[in-house]
PDB file of C-alpha atoms in Angstrom:
ATOM      1  CA  MET K   1      20.026 -59.424  12.863  1.00 54.00           C
ATOM      2  CA  LYS K   2      17.523 -59.832  10.051  1.00 55.00           C
ATOM      3  CA  ASN K   3      14.694 -59.784  12.579  1.00 67.00           C
ATOM      4  CA  ILE K   4      15.730 -56.275  13.699  1.00 67.00           C
ATOM      5  CA  LEU K   5      16.263 -54.758  10.215  1.00 63.00           C
ATOM      6  CA  THR K   6      12.794 -55.600   8.908  1.00 74.00           C
ATOM      7  CA  PRO K   7      10.895 -53.637  11.607  1.00 74.00           C
ATOM      8  CA  LEU K   8      13.402 -50.764  11.299  1.00 74.00           C
ATOM      9  CA  ALA K   9      12.901 -50.641   7.526  1.00 75.00           C
ATOM     10  CA  LEU K  10       9.115 -50.604   7.990  1.00 73.00           C
ATOM     11  CA  LEU K  11       9.425 -47.851  10.576  1.00 74.00           C
ATOM     12  CA  ALA K  12      11.630 -45.795   8.228  1.00 74.00           C
ATOM     13  CA  CYS K  13       9.115 -46.197   5.363  1.00 71.00           C
ATOM     14  CA  LEU K  14       6.272 -45.204   7.650  1.00 69.00           C
ATOM     15  CA  GLY K  15       8.253 -42.126   8.695  1.00 70.00           C
ATOM     16  CA  PHE K  16       8.806 -41.099   5.052  1.00 69.00           C
ATOM     17  CA  ILE K  17       5.146 -41.549   4.194  1.00 71.00           C
ATOM     18  CA  THR K  18       3.890 -39.466   7.114  1.00 70.00           C
ATOM     19  CA  ALA K  19       6.529 -36.776   6.495  1.00 67.00           C
ATOM     20  CA  CYS K  20       5.078 -36.178   3.018  1.00 61.00           C
ATOM     21  CA  GLU K  21       1.680 -35.178   4.386  1.00 62.00           C
ATOM     22  CA  LYS K  22       0.498 -31.848   3.066  1.00 67.00           C
ATOM     23  CA  ALA K  23       0.780 -29.138   5.733  1.00 66.00           C
ATOM     24  CA  GLU K  24      -1.655 -26.281   6.075  1.00 70.00           C
ATOM     25  CA  ASP K  25      -0.300 -22.940   4.780  1.00 64.00           C
ATOM     26  CA  PRO K  26       0.448 -20.676   7.757  1.00 65.00           C
ATOM     27  CA  PHE K  27       0.283 -17.488   5.689  1.00 67.00           C
ATOM     28  CA  VAL K  28      -2.758 -15.340   4.985  1.00 65.00           C
ATOM     29  CA  PRO K  29      -4.159 -15.996   1.517  1.00 68.00           C
ATOM     30  CA  ARG K  30      -3.527 -13.043  -0.758  1.00 66.00           C
ATOM     31  CA  GLU K  31      -5.185 -11.772  -3.874  1.00 70.00           C
ATOM     32  CA  VAL K  32      -3.600  -9.830  -6.674  1.00 74.00           C
ATOM     33  CA  ALA K  33      -4.211  -6.105  -6.267  1.00 77.00           C
ATOM     34  CA  PRO K  34      -7.125  -5.024  -8.441  1.00 82.00           C
ATOM     35  CA  ALA K  35      -5.645  -1.587  -9.088  1.00 88.00           C
ATOM     36  CA  LEU K  36      -2.385   0.300  -9.104  1.00 89.00           C
ATOM     37  CA  VAL K  37      -2.464   3.324  -6.789  1.00 91.00           C
ATOM     38  CA  GLN K  38       0.126   6.001  -7.518  1.00 91.00           C
ATOM     39  CA  ILE K  39       0.870   8.547  -4.787  1.00 92.00           C
ATOM     40  CA  VAL K  40       1.271  11.832  -6.639  1.00 91.00           C
ATOM     41  CA  ASN K  41       3.825  14.393  -5.320  1.00 88.00           C
ATOM     42  CA  ALA K  42       5.865  11.666  -3.601  1.00 88.00           C
ATOM     43  CA  THR K  43       9.622  11.950  -3.483  1.00 84.00           C
ATOM     44  CA  TYR K  44      11.256  11.336  -6.877  1.00 76.00           C
ATOM     45  CA  GLN K  45      10.801   7.737  -8.079  1.00 72.00           C
ATOM     46  CA  THR K  46       9.060   6.555  -4.909  1.00 75.00           C
ATOM     47  CA  ASP K  47       5.467   7.044  -6.064  1.00 68.00           C
ATOM     48  CA  PHE K  48       5.142   3.273  -6.608  1.00 73.00           C
ATOM     49  CA  ALA K  49       7.330   2.301  -3.624  1.00 75.00           C
ATOM     50  CA  THR K  50       6.091   0.190  -0.743  1.00 82.00           C
ATOM     51  CA  GLU K  51       5.309   3.255   1.343  1.00 88.00           C
ATOM     52  CA  PRO K  52       5.900   6.479  -0.589  1.00 92.00           C
ATOM     53  CA  ASN K  53       6.481   9.673   1.388  1.00 91.00           C
ATOM     54  CA  VAL K  54       5.157  13.101   0.428  1.00 91.00           C
ATOM     55  CA  PRO K  55       7.290  15.880   1.958  1.00 90.00           C
ATOM     56  CA  SER K  56       5.186  19.025   2.493  1.00 88.00           C
ATOM     57  CA  ASP K  57       5.553  22.526   3.843  1.00 83.00           C
ATOM     58  CA  SER K  58       3.964  23.180   7.247  1.00 78.00           C
ATOM     59  CA  THR K  59       2.849  26.731   6.377  1.00 77.00           C
ATOM     60  CA  ALA K  60       0.274  25.691   3.768  1.00 81.00           C
ATOM     61  CA  PRO K  61      -2.656  23.270   3.610  1.00 84.00           C
ATOM     62  CA  LEU K  62      -1.744  19.797   2.453  1.00 88.00           C
ATOM     63  CA  ALA K  63      -3.000  18.488  -0.907  1.00 91.00           C
ATOM     64  CA  LEU K  64      -3.042  14.689  -0.801  1.00 93.00           C
ATOM     65  CA  LYS K  65      -3.361  13.317  -4.321  1.00 95.00           C
ATOM     66  CA  ILE K  66      -3.546   9.804  -5.774  1.00 95.00           C
ATOM     67  CA  ARG K  67      -4.086   8.321  -9.200  1.00 95.00           C
ATOM     68  CA  VAL K  68      -5.796   4.932  -9.533  1.00 95.00           C
ATOM     69  CA  LEU K  69      -5.036   2.784 -12.560  1.00 93.00           C
ATOM     70  CA  LYS K  70      -6.286  -0.610 -13.654  1.00 91.00           C
ATOM     71  CA  LEU K  71      -3.841  -2.760 -15.564  1.00 83.00           C
ATOM     72  CA  ASP K  72      -5.083  -4.226 -18.845  1.00 81.00           C
ATOM     73  CA  LYS K  73      -2.915  -7.312 -19.433  1.00 78.00           C
ATOM     74  CA  THR K  74      -4.556  -8.601 -22.617  1.00 82.00           C
ATOM     75  CA  ASN K  75      -1.485  -7.738 -24.713  1.00 81.00           C
ATOM     76  CA  ILE K  76       1.090  -8.926 -22.175  1.00 79.00           C
ATOM     77  CA  LEU K  77       2.708 -11.347 -24.624  1.00 82.00           C
ATOM     78  CA  ASP K  78       2.922  -8.811 -27.462  1.00 81.00           C
ATOM     79  CA  HIS K  79       6.143  -6.843 -26.914  1.00 80.00           C
ATOM     80  CA  THR K  80       4.983  -4.069 -29.263  1.00 84.00           C
ATOM     81  CA  LYS K  81       1.927  -3.273 -27.105  1.00 79.00           C
ATOM     82  CA  GLY K  82       2.583  -4.516 -23.560  1.00 76.00           C
ATOM     83  CA  ILE K  83       0.480  -3.767 -20.487  1.00 78.00           C
ATOM     84  CA  ASP K  84      -1.838  -0.778 -20.654  1.00 81.00           C
ATOM     85  CA  SER K  85      -2.701   1.404 -17.663  1.00 86.00           C
ATOM     86  CA  ILE K  86      -6.336   2.504 -17.695  1.00 91.00           C
ATOM     87  CA  PRO K  87      -7.607   5.215 -15.279  1.00 94.00           C
ATOM     88  CA  VAL K  88     -10.360   4.063 -12.894  1.00 95.00           C
ATOM     89  CA  PRO K  89     -13.087   6.742 -12.823  1.00 96.00           C
ATOM     90  CA  ASN K  90     -15.870   7.104 -10.218  1.00 96.00           C
ATOM     91  CA  LEU K  91     -14.086   5.013  -7.617  1.00 96.00           C
ATOM     92  CA  ASN K  92     -14.904   5.764  -3.987  1.00 97.00           C
ATOM     93  CA  VAL K  93     -11.679   5.948  -1.935  1.00 97.00           C
ATOM     94  CA  LYS K  94     -11.316   6.565   1.813  1.00 97.00           C
ATOM     95  CA  LEU K  95      -8.333   8.209   3.450  1.00 96.00           C
ATOM     96  CA  LEU K  96      -7.491   6.902   6.942  1.00 96.00           C
ATOM     97  CA  LYS K  97      -4.747   7.315   9.458  1.00 94.00           C
ATOM     98  CA  ARG K  98      -3.060   4.031  10.360  1.00 92.00           C
ATOM     99  CA  ASP K  99      -4.882   3.971  13.697  1.00 91.00           C
ATOM    100  CA  GLY K 100      -8.209   3.819  11.785  1.00 91.00           C
ATOM    101  CA  THR K 101      -9.204   7.476  12.184  1.00 93.00           C
ATOM    102  CA  ALA K 102     -11.113   8.591   9.079  1.00 95.00           C
ATOM    103  CA  LEU K 103      -9.720  11.713   7.453  1.00 94.00           C
ATOM    104  CA  GLY K 104     -12.030  11.920   4.452  1.00 95.00           C
ATOM    105  CA  GLU K 105     -13.226  10.254   1.324  1.00 95.00           C
ATOM    106  CA  GLY K 106     -13.813  11.141  -2.290  1.00 97.00           C
ATOM    107  CA  THR K 107     -14.436   9.847  -5.773  1.00 97.00           C
ATOM    108  CA  THR K 108     -11.881   9.666  -8.569  1.00 97.00           C
ATOM    109  CA  ASP K 109     -12.467  11.796 -11.660  1.00 96.00           C
ATOM    110  CA  ALA K 110     -12.329  10.686 -15.307  1.00 96.00           C
ATOM    111  CA  SER K 111      -8.514  10.601 -15.232  1.00 96.00           C
ATOM    112  CA  GLY K 112      -8.529   8.383 -12.119  1.00 95.00           C
ATOM    113  CA  THR K 113      -7.190  11.111  -9.805  1.00 97.00           C
ATOM    114  CA  LEU K 114      -8.430  12.140  -6.392  1.00 97.00           C
ATOM    115  CA  THR K 115      -7.246  15.143  -4.393  1.00 96.00           C
ATOM    116  CA  LEU K 116      -8.126  15.688  -0.733  1.00 96.00           C
ATOM    117  CA  THR K 117      -7.024  18.941   0.894  1.00 94.00           C
ATOM    118  CA  LYS K 118      -6.360  18.803   4.631  1.00 91.00           C
ATOM    119  CA  THR K 119      -4.836  21.095   7.202  1.00 86.00           C
ATOM    120  CA  TRP K 120      -2.072  19.891   9.484  1.00 83.00           C
ATOM    121  CA  ALA K 121      -4.403  20.256  12.461  1.00 83.00           C
ATOM    122  CA  GLU K 122      -6.886  17.851  10.813  1.00 88.00           C
ATOM    123  CA  LEU K 123      -4.063  15.333  10.588  1.00 88.00           C
ATOM    124  CA  GLY K 124      -3.469  15.721  14.316  1.00 83.00           C
ATOM    125  CA  LEU K 125      -0.036  17.301  14.343  1.00 80.00           C
ATOM    126  CA  VAL K 126       1.164  18.740  17.645  1.00 64.00           C
ATOM    127  CA  PRO K 127       3.810  21.509  17.559  1.00 57.00           C
ATOM    128  CA  ASN K 128       7.330  20.542  18.625  1.00 54.00           C
ATOM    129  CA  TYR K 129       8.315  24.035  19.737  1.00 53.00           C
ATOM    130  CA  ALA K 130       6.587  26.950  21.467  1.00 52.00           C
ATOM    131  CA  ASN K 131       7.887  29.607  19.046  1.00 53.00           C
ATOM    132  CA  PRO K 132       5.278  29.981  16.218  1.00 54.00           C
ATOM    133  CA  PRO K 133       7.566  31.685  13.638  1.00 47.00           C
ATOM    134  CA  LEU K 134       9.634  28.492  13.454  1.00 47.00           C
ATOM    135  CA  LYS K 135       8.523  25.644  11.257  1.00 56.00           C
ATOM    136  CA  TYR K 136       7.453  23.837  14.408  1.00 56.00           C
ATOM    137  CA  TYR K 137       6.085  20.737  12.731  1.00 67.00           C
ATOM    138  CA  LYS K 138       9.378  19.876  11.021  1.00 75.00           C
ATOM    139  CA  GLY K 139      10.346  16.237  11.061  1.00 79.00           C
ATOM    140  CA  GLN K 140       6.950  14.831  11.998  1.00 84.00           C
ATOM    141  CA  ILE K 141       5.537  11.972   9.929  1.00 89.00           C
ATOM    142  CA  ILE K 142       1.908  10.912   9.553  1.00 92.00           C
ATOM    143  CA  ARG K 143       1.225   7.439   8.245  1.00 94.00           C
ATOM    144  CA  LEU K 144      -1.834   7.122   5.991  1.00 95.00           C
ATOM    145  CA  SER K 145      -3.787   4.432   4.153  1.00 95.00           C
ATOM    146  CA  TRP K 146      -6.005   4.748   1.119  1.00 95.00           C
ATOM    147  CA  THR K 147      -8.744   2.095   0.848  1.00 95.00           C
ATOM    148  CA  GLY K 148     -11.307   1.216  -1.763  1.00 95.00           C
ATOM    149  CA  ALA K 149     -12.669  -1.621  -3.891  1.00 93.00           C
ATOM    150  CA  VAL K 150     -12.333  -2.318  -7.603  1.00 92.00           C
ATOM    151  CA  ASN K 151     -14.643  -4.957  -9.117  1.00 87.00           C
ATOM    152  CA  GLY K 152     -15.555  -6.159  -5.632  1.00 89.00           C
ATOM    153  CA  VAL K 153     -11.923  -6.718  -4.571  1.00 88.00           C
ATOM    154  CA  ALA K 154     -10.784  -4.448  -1.749  1.00 90.00           C
ATOM    155  CA  PHE K 155      -7.388  -2.786  -1.704  1.00 91.00           C
ATOM    156  CA  THR K 156      -5.326  -0.720   0.714  1.00 91.00           C
ATOM    157  CA  ARG K 157      -2.409   1.511  -0.274  1.00 91.00           C
ATOM    158  CA  PHE K 158      -0.030   2.842   2.390  1.00 92.00           C
ATOM    159  CA  SER K 159       1.706   6.201   2.230  1.00 93.00           C
ATOM    160  CA  SER K 160       3.065   8.826   4.582  1.00 92.00           C
ATOM    161  CA  VAL K 161       3.353  12.599   4.839  1.00 92.00           C
ATOM    162  CA  SER K 162       6.319  14.343   6.386  1.00 90.00           C
ATOM    163  CA  VAL K 163       6.912  17.982   7.235  1.00 85.00           C
ATOM    164  CA  ARG K 164      10.011  19.481   5.702  1.00 80.00           C
TER     165      ARG K 164
END
């Protein structure tokens, strides 16, 4: 009986040692976002959501507006000061549809804001109905992405536009 337990104990120890081997991380390595991108005119309290939606009227051109902020965390441990949001001026930002179609690009101003004005036709909307007096775009959603780079670190911010 002792002859059988010794090899089994060695086999169990070997199993524990090999089970503790470091496995390769299956996830994509991520970096902390270099900037905070606020989608202006988004539905109430969703401007910082995962994918904020901007409801717009189909009878007027669409003003897509963002504000880019860099977070200064030097006073993070001082509760009287906290984290400061600093606008990022002169930042080149591209607006794309999710399929990669470029819709435009621009540069943020001194307050970190960028506004791009587009028509619904430029966004590729197709009417739902044949009667033009109706709001024939109603209910359609266009998914967008804003891309740029702050201090050499690229970022992408998702948003969407819907017709009300």
